[in-house]
PDB file of C-alpha atoms in Angstrom:
ATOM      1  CA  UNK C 157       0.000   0.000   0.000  1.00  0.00           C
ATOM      2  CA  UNK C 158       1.268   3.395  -0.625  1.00  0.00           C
ATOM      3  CA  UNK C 159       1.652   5.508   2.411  1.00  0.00           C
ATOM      4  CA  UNK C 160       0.954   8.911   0.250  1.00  0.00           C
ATOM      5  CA  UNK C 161      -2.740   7.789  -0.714  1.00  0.00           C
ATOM      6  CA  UNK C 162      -4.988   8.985   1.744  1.00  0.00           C
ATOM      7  CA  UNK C 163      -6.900   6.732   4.435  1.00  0.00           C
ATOM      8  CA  UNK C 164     -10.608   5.824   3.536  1.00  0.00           C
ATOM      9  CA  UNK C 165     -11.224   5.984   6.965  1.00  0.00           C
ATOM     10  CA  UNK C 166     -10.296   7.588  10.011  1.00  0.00           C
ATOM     11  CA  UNK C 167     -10.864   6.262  13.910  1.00  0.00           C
ATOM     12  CA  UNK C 168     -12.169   9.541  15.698  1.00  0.00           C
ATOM     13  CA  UNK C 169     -13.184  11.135  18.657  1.00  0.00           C
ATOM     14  CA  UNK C 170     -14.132  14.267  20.814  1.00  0.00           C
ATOM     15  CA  UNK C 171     -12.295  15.061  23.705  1.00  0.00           C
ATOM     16  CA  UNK C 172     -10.697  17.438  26.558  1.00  0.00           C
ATOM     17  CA  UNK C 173      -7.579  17.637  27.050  1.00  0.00           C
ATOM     18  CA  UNK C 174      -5.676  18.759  30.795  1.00  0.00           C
ATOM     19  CA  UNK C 175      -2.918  21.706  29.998  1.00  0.00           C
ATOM     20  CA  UNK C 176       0.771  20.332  30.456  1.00  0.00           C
ATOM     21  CA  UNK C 177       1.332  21.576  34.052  1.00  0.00           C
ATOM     22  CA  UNK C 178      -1.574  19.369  35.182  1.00  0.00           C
ATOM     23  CA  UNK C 179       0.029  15.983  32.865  1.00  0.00           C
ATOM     24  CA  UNK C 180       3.410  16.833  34.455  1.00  0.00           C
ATOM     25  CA  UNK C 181       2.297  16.953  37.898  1.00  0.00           C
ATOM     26  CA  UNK C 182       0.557  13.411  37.330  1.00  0.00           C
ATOM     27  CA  UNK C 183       3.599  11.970  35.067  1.00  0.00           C
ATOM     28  CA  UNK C 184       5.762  13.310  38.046  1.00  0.00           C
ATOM     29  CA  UNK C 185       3.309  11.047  40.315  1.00  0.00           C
ATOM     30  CA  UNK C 186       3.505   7.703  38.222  1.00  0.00           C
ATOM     31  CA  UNK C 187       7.236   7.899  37.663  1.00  0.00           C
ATOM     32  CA  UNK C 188       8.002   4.744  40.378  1.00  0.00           C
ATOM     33  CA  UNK C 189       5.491   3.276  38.450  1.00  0.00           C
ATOM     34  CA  UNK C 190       7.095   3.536  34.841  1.00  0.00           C
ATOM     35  CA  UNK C 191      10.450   2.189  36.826  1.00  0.00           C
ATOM     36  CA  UNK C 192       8.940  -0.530  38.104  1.00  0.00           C
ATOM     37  CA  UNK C 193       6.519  -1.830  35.882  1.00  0.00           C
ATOM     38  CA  UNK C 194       8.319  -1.422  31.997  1.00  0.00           C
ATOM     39  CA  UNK C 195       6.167  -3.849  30.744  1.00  0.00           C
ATOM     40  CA  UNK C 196       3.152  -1.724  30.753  1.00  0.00           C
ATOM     41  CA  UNK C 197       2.417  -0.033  28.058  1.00  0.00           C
ATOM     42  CA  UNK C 198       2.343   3.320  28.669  1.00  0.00           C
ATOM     43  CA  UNK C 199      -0.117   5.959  26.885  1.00  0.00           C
ATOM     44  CA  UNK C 200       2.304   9.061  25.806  1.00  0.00           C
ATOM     45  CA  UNK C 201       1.703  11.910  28.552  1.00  0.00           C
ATOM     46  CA  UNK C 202       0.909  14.606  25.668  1.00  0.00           C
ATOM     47  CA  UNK C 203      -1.663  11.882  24.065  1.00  0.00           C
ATOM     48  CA  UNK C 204      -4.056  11.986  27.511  1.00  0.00           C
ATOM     49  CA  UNK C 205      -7.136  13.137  27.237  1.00  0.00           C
ATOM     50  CA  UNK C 206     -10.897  12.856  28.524  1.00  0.00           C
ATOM     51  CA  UNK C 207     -12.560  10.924  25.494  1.00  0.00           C
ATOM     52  CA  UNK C 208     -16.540  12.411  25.802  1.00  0.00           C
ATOM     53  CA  UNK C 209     -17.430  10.734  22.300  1.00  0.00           C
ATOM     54  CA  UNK C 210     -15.876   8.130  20.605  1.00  0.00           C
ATOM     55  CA  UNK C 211     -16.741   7.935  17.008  1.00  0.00           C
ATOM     56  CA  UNK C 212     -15.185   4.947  15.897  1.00  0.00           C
ATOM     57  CA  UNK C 213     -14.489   4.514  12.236  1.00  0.00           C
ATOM     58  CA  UNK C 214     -15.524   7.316  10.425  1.00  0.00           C
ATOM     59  CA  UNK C 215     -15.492   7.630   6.361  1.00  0.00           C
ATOM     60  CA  UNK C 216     -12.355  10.426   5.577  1.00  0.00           C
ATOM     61  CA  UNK C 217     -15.492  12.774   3.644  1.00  0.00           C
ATOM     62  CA  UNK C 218     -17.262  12.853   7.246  1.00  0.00           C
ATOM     63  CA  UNK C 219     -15.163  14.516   9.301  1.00  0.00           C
ATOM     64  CA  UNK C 220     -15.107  18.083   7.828  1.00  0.00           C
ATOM     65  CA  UNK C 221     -19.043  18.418   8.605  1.00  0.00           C
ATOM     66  CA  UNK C 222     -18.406  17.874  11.992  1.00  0.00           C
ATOM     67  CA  UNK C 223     -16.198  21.220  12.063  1.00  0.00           C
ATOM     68  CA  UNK C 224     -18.742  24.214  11.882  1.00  0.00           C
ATOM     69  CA  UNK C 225     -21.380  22.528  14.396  1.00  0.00           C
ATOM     70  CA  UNK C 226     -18.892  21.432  17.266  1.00  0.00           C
ATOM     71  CA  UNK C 227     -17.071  24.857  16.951  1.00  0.00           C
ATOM     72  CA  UNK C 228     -20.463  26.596  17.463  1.00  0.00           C
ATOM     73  CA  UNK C 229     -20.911  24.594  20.617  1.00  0.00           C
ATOM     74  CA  UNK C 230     -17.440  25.065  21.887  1.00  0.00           C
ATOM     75  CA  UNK C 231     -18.276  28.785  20.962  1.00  0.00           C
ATOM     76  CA  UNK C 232     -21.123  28.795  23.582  1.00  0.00           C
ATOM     77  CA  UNK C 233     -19.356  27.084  26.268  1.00  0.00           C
ATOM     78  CA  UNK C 234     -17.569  28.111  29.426  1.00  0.00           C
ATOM     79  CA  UNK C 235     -14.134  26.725  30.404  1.00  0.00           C
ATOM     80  CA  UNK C 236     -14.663  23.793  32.954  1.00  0.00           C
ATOM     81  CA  UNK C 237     -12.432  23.808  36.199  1.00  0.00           C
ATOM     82  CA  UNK C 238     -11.551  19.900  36.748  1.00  0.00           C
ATOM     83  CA  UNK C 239      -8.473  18.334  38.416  1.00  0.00           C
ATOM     84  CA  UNK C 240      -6.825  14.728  37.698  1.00  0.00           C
ATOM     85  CA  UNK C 241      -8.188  12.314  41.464  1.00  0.00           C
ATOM     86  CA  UNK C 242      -7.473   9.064  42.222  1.00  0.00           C
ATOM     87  CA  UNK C 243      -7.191   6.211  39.951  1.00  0.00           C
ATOM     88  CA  UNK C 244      -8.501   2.309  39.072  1.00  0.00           C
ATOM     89  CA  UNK C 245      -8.518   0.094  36.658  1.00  0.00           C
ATOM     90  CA  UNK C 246     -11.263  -0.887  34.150  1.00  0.00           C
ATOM     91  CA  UNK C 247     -11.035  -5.160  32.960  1.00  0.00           C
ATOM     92  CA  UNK C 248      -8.102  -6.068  35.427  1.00  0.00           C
ATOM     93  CA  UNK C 249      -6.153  -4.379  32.520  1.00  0.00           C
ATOM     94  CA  UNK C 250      -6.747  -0.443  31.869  1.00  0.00           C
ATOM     95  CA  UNK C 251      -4.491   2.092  34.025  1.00  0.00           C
ATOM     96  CA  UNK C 252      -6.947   5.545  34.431  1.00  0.00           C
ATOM     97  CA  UNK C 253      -6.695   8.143  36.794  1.00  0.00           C
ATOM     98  CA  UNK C 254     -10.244   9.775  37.499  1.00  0.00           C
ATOM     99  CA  UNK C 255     -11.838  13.438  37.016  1.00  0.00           C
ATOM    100  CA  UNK C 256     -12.539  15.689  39.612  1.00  0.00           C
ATOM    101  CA  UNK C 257     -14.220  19.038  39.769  1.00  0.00           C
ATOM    102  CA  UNK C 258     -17.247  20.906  37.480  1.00  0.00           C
ATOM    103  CA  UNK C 259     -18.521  16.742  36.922  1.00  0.00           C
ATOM    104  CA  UNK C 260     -22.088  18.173  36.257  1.00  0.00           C
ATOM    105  CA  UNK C 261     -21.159  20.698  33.415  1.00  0.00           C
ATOM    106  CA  UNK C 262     -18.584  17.871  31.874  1.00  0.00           C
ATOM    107  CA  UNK C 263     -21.672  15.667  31.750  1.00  0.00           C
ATOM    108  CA  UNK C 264     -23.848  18.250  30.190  1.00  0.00           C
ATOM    109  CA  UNK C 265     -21.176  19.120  27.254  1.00  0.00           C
ATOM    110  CA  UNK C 266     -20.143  15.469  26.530  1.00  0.00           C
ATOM    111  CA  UNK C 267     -24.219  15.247  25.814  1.00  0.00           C
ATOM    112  CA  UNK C 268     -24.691  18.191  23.922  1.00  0.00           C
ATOM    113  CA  UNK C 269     -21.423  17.004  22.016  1.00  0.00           C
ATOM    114  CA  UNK C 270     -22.751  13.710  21.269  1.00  0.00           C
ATOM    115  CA  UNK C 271     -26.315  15.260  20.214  1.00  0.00           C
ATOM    116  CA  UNK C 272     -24.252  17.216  17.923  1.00  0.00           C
ATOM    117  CA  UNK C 273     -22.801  14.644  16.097  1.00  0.00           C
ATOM    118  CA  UNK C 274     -25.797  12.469  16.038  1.00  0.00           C
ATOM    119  CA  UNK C 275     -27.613  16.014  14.356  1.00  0.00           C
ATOM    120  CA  UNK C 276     -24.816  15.218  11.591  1.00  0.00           C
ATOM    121  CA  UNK C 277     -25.873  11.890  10.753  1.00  0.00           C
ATOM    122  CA  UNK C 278     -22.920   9.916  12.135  1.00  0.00           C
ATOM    123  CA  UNK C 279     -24.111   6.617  14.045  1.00  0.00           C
ATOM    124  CA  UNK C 280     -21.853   5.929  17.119  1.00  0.00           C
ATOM    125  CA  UNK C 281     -22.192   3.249  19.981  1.00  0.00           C
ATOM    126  CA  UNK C 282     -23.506   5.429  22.905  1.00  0.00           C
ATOM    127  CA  UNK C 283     -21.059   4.677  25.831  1.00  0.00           C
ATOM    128  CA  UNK C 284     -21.487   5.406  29.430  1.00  0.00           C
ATOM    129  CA  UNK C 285     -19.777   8.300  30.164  1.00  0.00           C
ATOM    130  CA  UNK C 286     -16.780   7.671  32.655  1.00  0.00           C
ATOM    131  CA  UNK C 287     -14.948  10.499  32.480  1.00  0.00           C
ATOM    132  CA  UNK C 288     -11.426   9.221  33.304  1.00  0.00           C
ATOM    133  CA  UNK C 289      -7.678   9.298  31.850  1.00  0.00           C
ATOM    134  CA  UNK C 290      -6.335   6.232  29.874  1.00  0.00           C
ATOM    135  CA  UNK C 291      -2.869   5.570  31.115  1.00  0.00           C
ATOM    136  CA  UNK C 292      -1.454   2.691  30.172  1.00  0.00           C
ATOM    137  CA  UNK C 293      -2.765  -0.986  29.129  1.00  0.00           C
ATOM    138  CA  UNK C 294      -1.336  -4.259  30.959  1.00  0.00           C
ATOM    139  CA  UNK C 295      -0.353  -7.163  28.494  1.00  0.00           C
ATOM    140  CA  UNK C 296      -2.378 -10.348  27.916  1.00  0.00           C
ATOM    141  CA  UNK C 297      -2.460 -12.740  30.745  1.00  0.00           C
ATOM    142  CA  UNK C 298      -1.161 -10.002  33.091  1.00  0.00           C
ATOM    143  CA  UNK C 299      -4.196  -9.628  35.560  1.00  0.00           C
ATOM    144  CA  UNK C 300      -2.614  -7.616  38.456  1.00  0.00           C
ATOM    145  CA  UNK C 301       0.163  -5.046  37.686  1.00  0.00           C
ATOM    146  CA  UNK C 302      -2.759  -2.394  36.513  1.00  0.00           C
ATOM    147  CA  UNK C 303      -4.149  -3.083  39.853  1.00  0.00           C
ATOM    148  CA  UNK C 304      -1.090  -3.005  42.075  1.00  0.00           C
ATOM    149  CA  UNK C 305      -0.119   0.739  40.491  1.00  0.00           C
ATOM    150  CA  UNK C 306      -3.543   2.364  40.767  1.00  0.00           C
ATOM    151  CA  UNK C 307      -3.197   1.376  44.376  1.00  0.00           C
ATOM    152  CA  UNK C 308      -0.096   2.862  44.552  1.00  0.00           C
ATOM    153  CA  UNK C 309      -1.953   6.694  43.655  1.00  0.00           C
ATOM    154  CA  UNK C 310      -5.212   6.336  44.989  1.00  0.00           C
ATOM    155  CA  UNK C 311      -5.110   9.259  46.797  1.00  0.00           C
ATOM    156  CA  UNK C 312      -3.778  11.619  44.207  1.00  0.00           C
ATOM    157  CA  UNK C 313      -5.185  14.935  43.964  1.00  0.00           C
ATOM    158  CA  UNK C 314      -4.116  17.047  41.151  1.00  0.00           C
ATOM    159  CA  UNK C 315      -4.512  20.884  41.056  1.00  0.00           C
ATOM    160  CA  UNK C 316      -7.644  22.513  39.641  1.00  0.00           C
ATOM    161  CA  UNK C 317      -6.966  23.777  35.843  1.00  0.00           C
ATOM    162  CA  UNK C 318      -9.614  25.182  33.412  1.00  0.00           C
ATOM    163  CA  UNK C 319     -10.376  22.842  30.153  1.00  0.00           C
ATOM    164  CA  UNK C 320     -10.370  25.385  27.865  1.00  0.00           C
ATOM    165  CA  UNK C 321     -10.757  23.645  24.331  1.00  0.00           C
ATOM    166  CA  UNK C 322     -13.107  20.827  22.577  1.00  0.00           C
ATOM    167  CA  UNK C 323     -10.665  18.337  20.243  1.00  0.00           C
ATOM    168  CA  UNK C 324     -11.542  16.625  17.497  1.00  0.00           C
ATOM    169  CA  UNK C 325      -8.913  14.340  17.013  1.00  0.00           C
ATOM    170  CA  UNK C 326      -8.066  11.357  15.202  1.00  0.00           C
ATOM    171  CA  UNK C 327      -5.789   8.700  16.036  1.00  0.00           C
ATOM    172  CA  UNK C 328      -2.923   6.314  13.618  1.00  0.00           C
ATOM    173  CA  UNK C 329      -4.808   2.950  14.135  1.00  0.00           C
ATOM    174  CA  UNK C 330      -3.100   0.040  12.332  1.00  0.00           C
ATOM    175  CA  UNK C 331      -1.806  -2.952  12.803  1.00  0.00           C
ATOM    176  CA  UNK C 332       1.812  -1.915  14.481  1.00  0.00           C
ATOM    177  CA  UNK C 333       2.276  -2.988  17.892  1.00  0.00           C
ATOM    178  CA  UNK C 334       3.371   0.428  19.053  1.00  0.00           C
ATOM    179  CA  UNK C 335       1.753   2.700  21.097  1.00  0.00           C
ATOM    180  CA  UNK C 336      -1.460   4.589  19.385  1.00  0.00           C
ATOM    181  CA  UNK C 337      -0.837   8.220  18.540  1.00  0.00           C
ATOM    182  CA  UNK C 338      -3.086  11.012  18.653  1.00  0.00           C
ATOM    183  CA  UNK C 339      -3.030  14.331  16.669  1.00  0.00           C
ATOM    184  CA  UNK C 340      -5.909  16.924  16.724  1.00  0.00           C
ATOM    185  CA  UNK C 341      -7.936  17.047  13.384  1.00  0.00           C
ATOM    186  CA  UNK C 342      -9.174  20.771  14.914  1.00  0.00           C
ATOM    187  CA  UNK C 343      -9.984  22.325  17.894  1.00  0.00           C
ATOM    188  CA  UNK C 344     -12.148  25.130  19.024  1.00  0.00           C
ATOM    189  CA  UNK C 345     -11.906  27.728  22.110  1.00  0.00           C
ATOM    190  CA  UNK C 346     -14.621  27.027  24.801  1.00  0.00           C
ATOM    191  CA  UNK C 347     -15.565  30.851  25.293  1.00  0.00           C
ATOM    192  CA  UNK C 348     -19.015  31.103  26.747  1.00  0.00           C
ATOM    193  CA  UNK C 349     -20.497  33.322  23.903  1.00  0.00           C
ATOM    194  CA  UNK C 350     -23.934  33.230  22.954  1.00  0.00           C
ATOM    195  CA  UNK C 351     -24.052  32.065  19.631  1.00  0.00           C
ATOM    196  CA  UNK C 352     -27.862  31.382  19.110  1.00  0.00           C
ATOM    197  CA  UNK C 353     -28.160  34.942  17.534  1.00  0.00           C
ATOM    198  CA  UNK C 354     -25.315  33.772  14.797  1.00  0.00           C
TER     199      UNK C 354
END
């Protein structure tokens, strides 16, 4: 296949994302953890994010009329103050670290975002929202080392911040056994304007 021809398809989703001071402070938390358990494998810090829609598998042509409706939305929003808290694991398996802070308003924007999208004609499985940071994914077979480190910061609490932008971003999916790399398709200011007169 030739890597200049453009992808049919692209795996998607909407997102926050915490500023770098907020990442550091956690990465500066886990650090025993990278040291002691290598086999992990470990989400890049600047790929974090809270996912509130995943869109799976979109067709390339999609994507673009997603733009002008979730930048009106973001347009209307107000920054949300959250903070990175404590931590678990989801299947024996999935490293996270939780969400703390405006919860209600998070829940309220992850719906309106997901309302938005649906408004476009794109079909997505609805998911629970959990609103939570993906940090790293034990191996096959290894059923306690995601455990044993979420133990290990279960009483983290991160400083407040202010989530300031909606992402849409897309990620590399393929069949490498590396990590999975993120990079922002576009993303809009949350500014608290009232757009309905626009």
């Amino acid at each position: 296949m030739n890597d200049q021809t453009r992808p049919a398809t692209v795996r998607v989703f909407i997102a926050l994302a915490p500023p770098d001071h907020a990442k550091e402070e956690l990465a500066r938390e886990l650090r025993p953890a990278y040291g002691s358990h290598p086999h992990m494998r470990w989400n890049r810090v600047e790929d974090w994010h809270i996912t509130l829609a995943f869109l799976g598998e979109l067709p390339a042509g999609t994507v673009p009329l997603l733009r002008p409706p979730l930048a009106r939305l973001a347009a209307g929003r107000q920054p949300l103050r959250l903070a990175l808290r404590g931590s678990g694991n989801f299947d024996d398996r999935v490293l996270w670290s939780g969400i703390d802070g405006d919860l209600d308003a998070l829940h309220t924007l992850a719906a309106d975002v997901r309302t938005t999208v649906r408004n476009c004609g794109v079909a997505f499985e609805e998911r629970p929202l959990r609103p939570h940071l993906t940090l790293a994914r034990a191996r096959r077979g290894d059923l306690s080392s995601a455990a044993e480190i979420a133990a290990g910061f279960a009483s983290f609490t991160g400083r407040r911040w202010s989530a300031e932008r909606l992402h849409l971003v897309g990620s590399n999916v393929g069949r490498s056994r590396g990590p999975i790399h993120y990079r922002d398709i576009d993303a809009w200011a949350l500014e608290g304007r009232n757009t309905t007169g626009s």
